[in-house]
Each structure stands twice: as structure tokens, then as C-alpha cells.
XYZ file of C-alpha atoms in Angstrom:
529
model
C 14.716 26.450 10.766
C 14.905 24.444 7.493
C 13.567 20.907 7.383
C 16.208 18.213 7.083
C 17.148 17.482 3.464
C 15.837 14.134 2.261
C 18.502 11.655 1.149
C 19.302 11.801 -2.562
C 18.200 8.965 -4.878
C 21.818 7.859 -5.096
C 22.610 7.713 -1.347
C 22.246 3.906 -0.913
C 24.948 3.322 -3.588
C 27.542 4.515 -1.121
C 26.992 1.175 0.638
C 29.295 -1.249 -1.160
C 27.202 -4.368 -0.505
C 24.010 -2.704 -1.690
C 25.852 -1.296 -4.725
C 27.192 -4.690 -5.865
C 23.871 -6.436 -5.293
C 22.006 -3.645 -7.106
C 24.307 -4.015 -10.108
C 23.824 -7.764 -10.120
C 20.072 -7.394 -9.988
C 20.219 -4.800 -12.740
C 22.130 -7.257 -14.949
C 19.607 -10.005 -14.214
C 16.688 -7.664 -15.010
C 18.326 -6.650 -18.304
C 18.569 -10.378 -19.148
C 14.922 -10.926 -18.216
C 13.707 -8.160 -20.494
C 15.897 -9.461 -23.299
C 14.360 -12.921 -22.809
C 10.836 -11.428 -22.842
C 11.447 -9.509 -26.051
C 13.064 -12.557 -27.675
C 10.127 -14.795 -26.678
C 7.538 -12.309 -27.860
C 9.272 -11.819 -31.167
C 9.387 -15.594 -31.776
C 5.592 -15.567 -31.634
C 4.687 -12.302 -33.373
C 4.167 -13.967 -36.785
C 2.207 -16.974 -35.476
C -1.549 -17.343 -35.921
C -3.410 -15.668 -33.041
C -0.264 -13.611 -32.355
C -2.052 -11.091 -30.085
C -3.060 -13.798 -27.611
C 0.283 -15.660 -27.818
C 2.385 -12.550 -27.377
C 0.285 -11.503 -24.368
C 0.639 -15.034 -22.944
C 4.410 -14.580 -22.760
C 3.867 -11.883 -20.127
C 1.180 -13.990 -18.473
C 3.465 -17.054 -18.316
C 6.236 -14.981 -16.807
C 4.133 -13.277 -14.185
C 1.427 -15.813 -13.240
C 3.888 -17.798 -11.030
C 4.171 -14.794 -8.748
C 0.474 -15.013 -7.990
C 0.933 -18.686 -7.040
C 4.325 -18.517 -5.286
C 4.921 -14.996 -3.928
C 3.336 -15.648 -0.530
C 5.105 -19.029 -0.096
C 8.330 -17.322 -1.221
C 7.730 -14.664 1.445
C 7.225 -17.357 4.115
C 10.528 -18.988 3.134
C 12.287 -15.593 3.078
C 10.950 -14.754 6.573
C 12.003 -18.165 7.860
C 15.247 -19.168 6.082
C 18.604 -17.564 5.280
C 17.661 -15.127 2.540
C 21.109 -15.143 0.938
C 21.184 -18.936 0.555
C 17.605 -18.959 -0.738
C 18.503 -16.437 -3.407
C 21.583 -18.437 -4.464
C 19.600 -21.653 -5.016
C 16.939 -19.801 -6.949
C 19.500 -18.246 -9.302
C 21.038 -21.676 -9.971
C 17.578 -23.044 -10.826
C 16.981 -20.176 -13.263
C 20.418 -20.764 -14.766
C 19.477 -24.384 -15.524
C 16.170 -23.352 -17.117
C 17.898 -20.655 -19.218
C 20.496 -23.161 -20.491
C 17.759 -25.607 -21.563
C 15.791 -22.863 -23.344
C 18.920 -21.709 -25.142
C 19.801 -25.207 -26.293
C 16.279 -25.896 -27.576
C 16.248 -22.616 -29.495
C 19.618 -23.277 -31.091
C 18.365 -26.653 -32.329
C 15.066 -25.187 -33.530
C 12.885 -27.196 -31.209
C 11.202 -24.300 -29.333
C 7.476 -24.663 -29.959
C 5.018 -22.039 -28.553
C 3.903 -24.512 -25.843
C 7.507 -25.300 -24.858
C 8.509 -21.647 -24.874
C 5.592 -20.695 -22.618
C 6.315 -23.597 -20.251
C 9.985 -22.578 -19.812
C 8.951 -18.955 -19.475
C 6.648 -20.056 -16.694
C 9.564 -21.860 -15.021
C 11.656 -18.635 -15.167
C 8.680 -16.814 -13.726
C 8.766 -19.232 -10.756
C 12.342 -18.149 -10.118
C 11.340 -14.499 -10.332
C 8.494 -15.140 -7.866
C 10.982 -16.516 -5.334
C 13.592 -13.797 -5.971
C 11.502 -10.616 -5.804
C 10.110 -10.614 -2.215
C 13.278 -12.190 -0.854
C 15.556 -9.519 -2.357
C 13.222 -6.659 -1.355
C 13.091 -7.978 2.205
C 16.891 -7.833 2.296
C 17.050 -4.121 1.399
C 16.125 -2.772 4.874
C 19.078 -4.842 6.221
C 21.491 -3.036 3.904
C 20.477 0.644 4.201
C 19.259 2.857 7.098
C 15.533 3.543 7.341
C 15.823 7.076 6.014
C 17.314 5.723 2.782
C 14.635 3.087 2.048
C 12.663 5.365 -0.210
C 15.876 6.085 -2.117
C 16.648 2.361 -2.309
C 13.117 1.701 -3.654
C 13.656 4.447 -6.261
C 16.950 2.836 -7.276
C 15.046 -0.433 -7.579
C 12.679 1.300 -10.004
C 15.664 2.784 -11.844
C 17.196 -0.676 -12.284
C 13.904 -2.088 -13.524
C 13.438 0.703 -15.991
C 17.056 0.846 -17.079
C 16.591 -2.807 -17.840
C 13.470 -1.927 -19.849
C 15.500 0.684 -21.737
C 18.667 -1.374 -22.326
C 17.357 -4.925 -22.466
C 14.797 -4.543 -25.288
C 17.169 -2.387 -27.348
C 20.016 -4.877 -27.042
C 17.582 -7.728 -27.628
C 16.227 -6.072 -30.780
C 19.755 -5.752 -32.208
C 20.688 -9.343 -31.295
C 17.436 -10.742 -32.698
C 17.980 -8.891 -35.977
C 21.667 -9.757 -36.399
C 22.418 -12.955 -34.392
C 19.156 -14.635 -33.419
C 16.901 -15.258 -30.451
C 19.124 -17.995 -29.033
C 21.831 -15.423 -28.193
C 19.288 -13.434 -26.222
C 18.284 -16.491 -24.200
C 21.939 -17.385 -23.584
C 22.814 -13.954 -22.211
C 19.797 -14.147 -19.887
C 21.074 -17.481 -18.512
C 24.502 -15.923 -17.917
C 23.019 -13.094 -15.827
C 21.649 -15.639 -13.357
C 25.156 -17.103 -12.967
C 26.616 -13.669 -12.267
C 23.933 -12.896 -9.654
C 24.579 -16.252 -7.944
C 28.361 -15.596 -7.762
C 27.807 -12.151 -6.281
C 25.511 -13.634 -3.632
C 28.107 -16.292 -2.826
C 30.701 -13.589 -2.217
C 28.394 -11.639 0.121
C 28.986 -12.494 3.765
C 25.649 -11.654 5.325
C 25.851 -10.953 9.099
C 23.726 -13.268 11.268
C 20.302 -11.718 11.971
C 19.631 -10.173 15.364
C 16.503 -12.315 15.806
C 17.696 -15.899 16.212
C 14.246 -17.283 17.091
C 13.265 -20.671 15.741
C 11.695 -20.394 12.268
C 7.941 -20.595 12.133
C 6.364 -23.780 10.731
C 5.600 -23.234 7.065
C 1.784 -23.514 7.154
C 1.528 -21.567 10.419
C 3.658 -18.816 8.899
C 1.444 -18.784 5.767
C -1.634 -18.372 7.893
C -0.003 -15.654 10.018
C 0.930 -13.682 6.926
C -2.607 -13.991 5.559
C -4.068 -12.825 8.894
C -1.761 -9.799 8.968
C -2.907 -8.718 5.528
C -6.632 -9.275 6.316
C -6.536 -7.254 9.540
C -4.301 -4.393 8.366
C -6.467 -1.687 6.756
C -3.468 0.166 5.403
C -2.061 -3.006 3.817
C -5.390 -3.907 2.203
C -5.711 -0.398 0.794
C -2.193 -0.579 -0.701
C -3.226 -3.776 -2.489
C -6.531 -2.341 -3.773
C -4.890 0.768 -5.206
C -2.091 -1.236 -6.892
C -4.612 -3.649 -8.382
C -6.852 -0.909 -9.710
C -3.882 0.832 -11.322
C -2.174 -2.274 -12.773
C -5.135 -3.970 -14.468
C -5.628 -1.280 -17.131
C -2.046 0.016 -17.158
C -0.575 -3.365 -18.161
C -2.348 -3.080 -21.510
C 0.459 -0.804 -22.730
C 3.184 -3.323 -21.937
C 1.236 -6.303 -23.216
C 0.200 -4.767 -26.517
C 3.233 -2.626 -27.333
C 4.789 -5.285 -29.612
C 1.612 -5.217 -31.719
C 1.394 -1.438 -31.620
C 4.980 -1.325 -32.921
C 4.602 -3.941 -35.648
C 0.948 -3.676 -36.747
C 0.024 -0.071 -35.906
C 3.312 1.811 -36.433
C 5.018 -0.501 -38.974
C 8.189 -0.878 -36.889
C 10.484 -3.902 -36.631
C 12.254 -5.425 -33.684
C 14.636 -2.500 -33.400
C 11.722 -0.022 -33.371
C 9.927 -1.970 -30.715
C 13.094 -1.840 -28.601
C 13.225 1.917 -29.064
C 9.653 2.326 -27.852
C 10.468 0.277 -24.794
C 13.591 2.391 -24.341
C 11.420 5.509 -24.352
C 9.306 4.034 -21.542
C 12.434 3.161 -19.638
C 13.979 6.603 -20.078
C 10.784 8.168 -18.730
C 10.843 5.860 -15.710
C 14.459 6.748 -14.944
C 13.635 10.439 -15.171
C 10.694 9.783 -12.903
C 12.941 8.186 -10.264
C 15.134 11.282 -10.340
C 12.250 13.704 -9.798
C 10.262 11.513 -7.413
C 11.738 13.037 -4.206
C 10.536 16.443 -5.401
C 7.124 15.082 -6.396
C 6.754 13.547 -2.914
C 7.396 16.975 -1.339
C 4.796 18.611 -3.555
C 2.080 15.938 -3.684
C 0.483 13.587 -1.185
C 0.510 9.867 -1.957
C -3.093 10.050 -3.258
C -2.459 13.115 -5.429
C 0.603 11.449 -6.910
C -1.502 8.399 -7.673
C -4.177 10.473 -9.411
C -1.672 12.524 -11.433
C 0.212 9.459 -12.565
C -2.954 7.574 -13.560
C -4.415 10.474 -15.565
C -1.142 10.957 -17.417
C -1.012 7.243 -18.227
C -4.621 7.326 -19.544
C -3.746 10.285 -21.810
C -0.813 8.371 -23.284
C -2.997 5.304 -23.999
C -5.405 7.619 -25.841
C -2.594 9.175 -27.923
C -1.270 5.736 -28.935
C -4.751 4.788 -30.054
C -5.506 7.888 -32.060
C -2.123 9.066 -33.423
C -0.293 6.274 -35.318
C 2.952 8.218 -35.746
C 6.167 6.578 -34.471
C 7.748 9.862 -33.320
C 4.612 10.901 -31.402
C 4.384 7.441 -29.804
C 8.062 7.553 -28.720
C 7.670 11.025 -27.120
C 4.358 10.086 -25.472
C 5.879 6.994 -23.905
C 8.357 9.039 -21.852
C 5.683 10.498 -19.506
C 3.970 7.082 -19.473
C 7.179 5.557 -18.114
C 7.528 8.393 -15.588
C 3.954 7.887 -14.374
C 4.336 4.073 -14.151
C 7.531 4.477 -12.063
C 6.173 7.245 -9.824
C 3.011 5.319 -8.851
C 4.676 1.949 -8.295
C 7.982 3.086 -6.771
C 6.153 5.280 -4.261
C 3.805 2.445 -3.290
C 6.690 -0.031 -2.961
C 8.758 2.321 -0.786
C 5.849 3.148 1.519
C 5.042 -0.583 1.869
C 8.661 -1.443 2.809
C 8.551 1.298 5.456
C 5.159 0.176 6.759
C 5.604 -3.591 7.080
C 7.030 -4.893 10.382
C 10.208 -6.878 10.201
C 8.651 -10.215 11.191
C 6.187 -10.265 8.267
C 7.992 -8.067 5.720
C 8.756 -10.704 3.108
C 5.217 -12.145 3.381
C 3.676 -8.691 2.980
C 5.918 -7.908 -0.002
C 5.041 -11.330 -1.442
C 1.341 -10.505 -1.207
C 2.048 -7.139 -2.914
C 3.936 -8.981 -5.638
C 1.009 -11.377 -6.055
C -1.356 -8.490 -6.709
C 1.196 -6.626 -8.853
C 2.151 -9.520 -11.123
C -1.252 -11.159 -10.881
C -2.834 -7.993 -12.152
C -0.349 -7.993 -15.005
C -1.004 -11.616 -15.862
C -4.782 -11.323 -15.844
C -4.768 -7.885 -17.434
C -2.334 -8.795 -20.196
C -4.311 -11.877 -21.188
C -7.648 -9.999 -21.036
C -6.428 -7.039 -23.106
C -4.825 -9.442 -25.589
C -8.114 -11.311 -26.048
C -9.999 -8.059 -26.452
C -7.520 -6.852 -29.072
C -8.008 -10.110 -30.992
C -11.775 -9.513 -31.124
C -12.177 -5.728 -31.559
C -8.704 -4.514 -32.635
C -5.908 -2.455 -31.108
C -7.510 1.023 -31.201
C -10.745 0.186 -29.335
C -8.706 -1.847 -26.819
C -6.327 1.014 -26.038
C -9.198 3.441 -25.678
C -11.008 0.997 -23.338
C -7.879 0.694 -21.229
C -7.650 4.473 -20.973
C -11.282 4.662 -19.880
C -10.767 1.984 -17.207
C -7.726 3.916 -15.898
C -9.821 7.057 -15.572
C -12.585 5.091 -13.852
C -9.982 3.863 -11.374
C -9.020 7.450 -10.549
C -12.659 8.127 -9.691
C -12.379 5.508 -6.884
C -9.551 7.306 -5.066
C -11.909 9.446 -2.889
C -13.738 6.275 -1.914
C -10.644 4.043 -1.291
C -7.731 6.410 -0.725
C -4.318 5.266 0.402
C -4.057 5.535 4.191
C -1.335 7.825 5.528
C 1.134 5.706 7.519
C 4.052 8.157 7.717
C 3.444 8.928 11.408
C 3.474 5.248 12.509
C 6.580 3.825 14.173
C 7.022 0.323 12.763
C 10.016 -0.627 14.877
C 9.688 -3.913 16.859
C 8.391 -3.564 20.434
C 8.237 -6.001 23.343
C 5.958 -4.288 25.860
C 4.719 -7.486 27.498
C 6.694 -9.369 30.148
C 7.390 -13.048 29.552
C 4.469 -15.253 30.717
C 5.001 -16.796 34.154
C 3.188 -20.158 34.248
C 2.979 -22.962 36.797
C 3.319 -25.471 33.945
C 5.357 -25.262 30.756
C 3.148 -26.155 27.767
C 4.274 -27.848 24.607
C 5.435 -25.180 22.221
C 2.900 -26.122 19.586
C 0.004 -26.853 21.983
C -3.159 -25.049 21.094
C -5.457 -23.343 20.843
C -4.450 -20.922 23.639
C -7.007 -18.530 25.153
C -5.753 -15.282 26.661
C -7.952 -13.300 29.076
C -7.036 -9.745 30.029
C -9.210 -8.111 32.710
C -9.470 -4.317 32.978
C -11.106 -2.153 35.620
C -12.611 0.864 33.930
C -14.150 3.844 35.740
C -17.568 4.976 34.454
C -16.088 8.256 33.213
C -13.338 6.483 31.224
C -15.639 3.915 29.585
C -16.406 5.937 26.384
C -12.658 6.464 25.779
C -11.955 2.801 26.466
C -14.674 1.593 24.064
C -13.396 3.991 21.391
C -10.060 2.110 21.446
C -11.567 -1.368 21.334
C -11.521 -1.729 17.534
C -7.896 -0.618 17.256
C -6.978 -3.057 20.023
C -8.778 -5.893 18.187
C -6.911 -5.188 14.996
C -3.606 -5.213 16.840
C -4.307 -8.619 18.387
C -5.567 -10.093 15.088
C -2.600 -8.773 13.096
C -0.122 -10.334 15.476
C -1.612 -13.783 15.884
C -5.145 -13.980 17.260
C -7.760 -15.915 15.297
C -10.767 -14.850 17.384
C -11.240 -11.862 19.688
C -13.910 -10.295 21.876
C -14.392 -7.706 24.607
C -16.949 -8.576 27.341
C -18.481 -6.779 30.293
C -18.641 -8.694 33.617
C -22.334 -8.684 34.631
C -21.694 -9.085 38.361
C -19.010 -6.352 38.676
C -19.549 -2.804 37.417
C -16.607 -1.424 35.394
C -14.993 -4.836 34.896
C -14.097 -5.539 31.211
C -12.579 -8.807 30.006
C -10.724 -9.051 26.744
C -10.630 -12.629 25.356
C -8.675 -13.749 22.324
C -7.653 -17.109 20.878
C -4.197 -17.830 19.451
C -3.607 -21.036 17.425
C -0.616 -22.266 19.438
C 1.536 -21.399 22.433
C 4.400 -20.720 19.975
C 2.275 -18.129 18.178
C 1.459 -16.347 21.476
C 5.147 -16.311 22.459
C 5.864 -14.559 19.171
C 3.353 -11.906 20.159
C 5.487 -11.340 23.243
C 8.797 -11.379 21.384
C 8.690 -8.961 18.537
C 5.496 -9.163 16.473
C 4.198 -5.928 17.974
C 5.445 -2.599 16.736
C 5.919 0.680 18.591
C 2.604 1.825 17.017
C 0.858 -1.314 18.439
C 2.546 -0.665 21.797
C 1.093 2.853 21.819
C -2.482 1.454 21.355
C -1.876 -1.107 24.137
C -0.480 1.567 26.448
C -3.469 3.889 25.934
C -5.849 1.020 26.734
C -3.931 0.045 29.885
C -3.739 3.680 31.042
C -7.551 3.779 31.288
C -7.633 0.781 33.698
C -7.917 1.904 37.333
C -5.970 -1.189 38.378
C -3.185 -2.976 36.529
C -4.802 -5.434 34.083
C -4.603 -9.098 35.013
C -3.658 -11.703 32.377
C -4.657 -15.355 32.393
C -3.519 -17.950 29.870
C -5.884 -20.900 29.276
C -4.022 -23.899 27.888
C -5.411 -27.118 26.395
C -6.202 -29.495 29.218
C -5.114 -32.477 27.182
C -1.506 -31.290 26.640
C 0.191 -31.115 30.066
C 3.860 -30.371 30.497
């Protein structure tokens, strides 16, 4: 019997809400790329152009490192639609100011980089919030297709935005580019205002901001799969960003091309990425996640080498097509798997952490490769980036991506509500939870083999300390003890932080207990009801 056919890349576009939002995001991304090209071209003839041009990308992406996790906290706690609307209005205001300053000729490099940083702050708030919305719009089996469409929109923007910006810069001026970018924020805000988002199923009180920040950080620290996602993305991005950061200089100084030629090179990258999105479902069937990562990285390294050694515009344009395909395949696959892996309660925070690594790697990498190019030149820098990319591939056997396809990440509530003689203050803490198991001698090896998985489950969902102890006076008696910061945090463990995969671990542990486990909650003595 044939395996069920995977949804096509275009399936999510049948959903009218997703389709309209996707088009609005595409328009905003086109505007962002136009703004980036315009800003870089304003600086290309300045002294220390390599560093200044690279700083445009750094200024636009560094805010994500600083704000992506706070943005994820807000997106997990507030109405995501309203948050997105306010962010677009903020970006609109910044875009109008930048356009006005450019029209009047008052845009200095420092001012340009400052306003680019402000637009980057808006992007930092938008990205995890919008991505966290996607699983609300499409069924789970279409999330990979939705992520691929996200990559298509990003790379269509890379293809269209720079080309349009190059024409406008050459014939109208940079101010027109900045003005169009501002208008795209207005369009996105209007689309969001017209969307009537259904109320979420989970109407629990929002988490306090700092507690939610800490909970998101704990989840990332105690999820091996999440940490491995971040490592692999960081190792890929750091050298790969050299291509994007230095391409303006490759076009102007190495290939002798103007603004229009630079736009065409970016268009070649974008076309390759769009083609990659179309073939990605087939690549996923043929290659595992790790093999796809290796193939994409090696292809990207080869393209960097060609750009360094063959200064021919036609060769560069052709070579950039597989580079765009590899960039899209690696990042779109990682993004889709992360959206499928993250539980609902921490999805935006997890995506925010991913964005911090993704854009942080771009910010640090772009600046570092720009400085290196200033000191040793473009050719040695591109060859060094290719070598670092290959070195990253060599680490895949040591730190491979962890297969999460078999894990059910749906919310689970396997624990009954606590029944207490006193009702504690919601934010009283810390709270100590003791779970006592009775384990037969023959089952003890199997029980102890599950202990580490159980610990990770408790720590991911709220515990700050954990231990498993043997009762000295009673053979076979095991006591699990863990500390949760507040009673509110423990209630959230009961009410949806666990997934079906976590429930399976809990059930296997409980099944080894000869008697039903007993649970005791120890509350702060100084905070009575």
C-alpha cells in the first residue's frame, strides 16, 4: 500500500487567512530588502566601505539577538494579532522618518545605522510572533509546507526587492526605496486589522514577564533536541552569512557591476531559493535531516570558492542559484522541524531563541567577515569562509540533529488537579513536590534507566532543581523531589505544559511502581491561605 502523499508546497495557500497574511508578509519582506540595498548602496563609496556596508546587516539583525526572546515571551502571553499591529505601526513611523531625512540629504552613516537598528527592533518583534501564529492557521500536516512558503516569500523578496531597489536607486534615488518600505508596513498593519483572530482555546492567565522569560530559558537548556537545533544553525550561519554581507563588494569591486548588477546577483540567489522550496519535499524523502544539512553546506562552500577564484559575472550569477537553493533547504527544513517540535505553550519563546541564534550569527558573522575583508581582501576572506563551512560539516557526526519526527508534541494533562487542605497564594514559592514510588528489585534497572528522561521532562516544564532518592529504611522505596519557583508554575505543569511524549515517559515510570505513586506538595510555611 502506497504511503500517503505529502501535502504540496502550495497547500496552505488554500486557507484564505494564511494566504492574505502571507502576501502581506511578502510585501513587507520585499520592502525590507529594498531598504537594505538602498542603505548599503548609500555607504558603498564611503571610506571603510567594507565595514560600513557589513554594519548595515549587523544593525538590522543585532536587535533580534537582544529582543527575540522577550518578543517570544510577549507573543506567548499577549494577543499576537494586536502585538503585530503595534509593531507595524512603529516600523511605519521609523520608515517615514528615514525617508524624510534622506529626501533632505541629512542621512549620515551614524543616523542611517541607528534607524536601521530601530527597524531591526521591529523585525525582532515580528518574526517569532508571526511564526507562532502559523500553526493556528494551518493543520499540522501542512506546517512543513507553510515553512517552505515562508522561505519562498523571503527569497522572492530577495529576488524582487534588490532588483527593484537597484532600478529605483539608479533612476529615482534611495529616498524612494525607503518610502516604499514604509508603505509596506502600513499595508501589513491594515491586513492584520481586518483579520478577526478567533479567541485561543487556552484562556489561562498570562505568565508574569520575568517568570515566562526564565521558563523559556529553562526549556531551551533542558531540551537536547532544541539545543542541537541551535548549534547546527549557528555553525551553518556564521560562515554562510559572508556571502550576503560581502556580495555588494563582490559585485562592485570584484565583478565591476553597478547597483543593477548587484540586484541581479541577489535575484539569482533568490531564484535558487525559490527552486529549492519547490524541490524540498522531494529532498526530504531522499535525505535525512543530517544528510540534507551536509549536502547543503558543501554546496554552499563550493559556491564561495567559485566566487573567490572566478571573477566572471556570468559564472557568479549561475553559481549563486545553487547557493540560494542550499541556503533555503538548510534553513527552511530546520525552521519547519522546530515549529513541529516546540510545544504550544513555549512555541514563540523557542522560535525567538532560534531567531536570536539565526540573526545573531548573521550580525556577528557579517561584521567579522567585513573586518577580515578590510584587512586581507575579498578573495582570502571568501576562501576562509568556504573552509570554515567545510569544517562545520565535519562536526555533524559529533553533534548531529536529533530525530524528533516520532515525538507527539500535542498538549497533555495526565496529572489530576492537586487536592490541598489549604489554597496557597498563586505566586507563593518555592514549591517542593515529592513523588514516592515503590519499585520491585527486578524493575529497578528499568526504573533507573528512565530517571534521566524523567528529570529532563520536569526541568523542561518548570522545575529548577530535581533529584531522585532512595529511602534508606524501606527497600524499594524511591522518592522523586523537585522544586518549582511558584505555585502558579506548578499549576501550569498540570494544565498543558506537558506533551504526549512527556506523558509517555511519565506513564512508563509510573507503570514500574508496584503501588500507585503518592504525591505531596510542600508549600512555603510563611504564606498561608
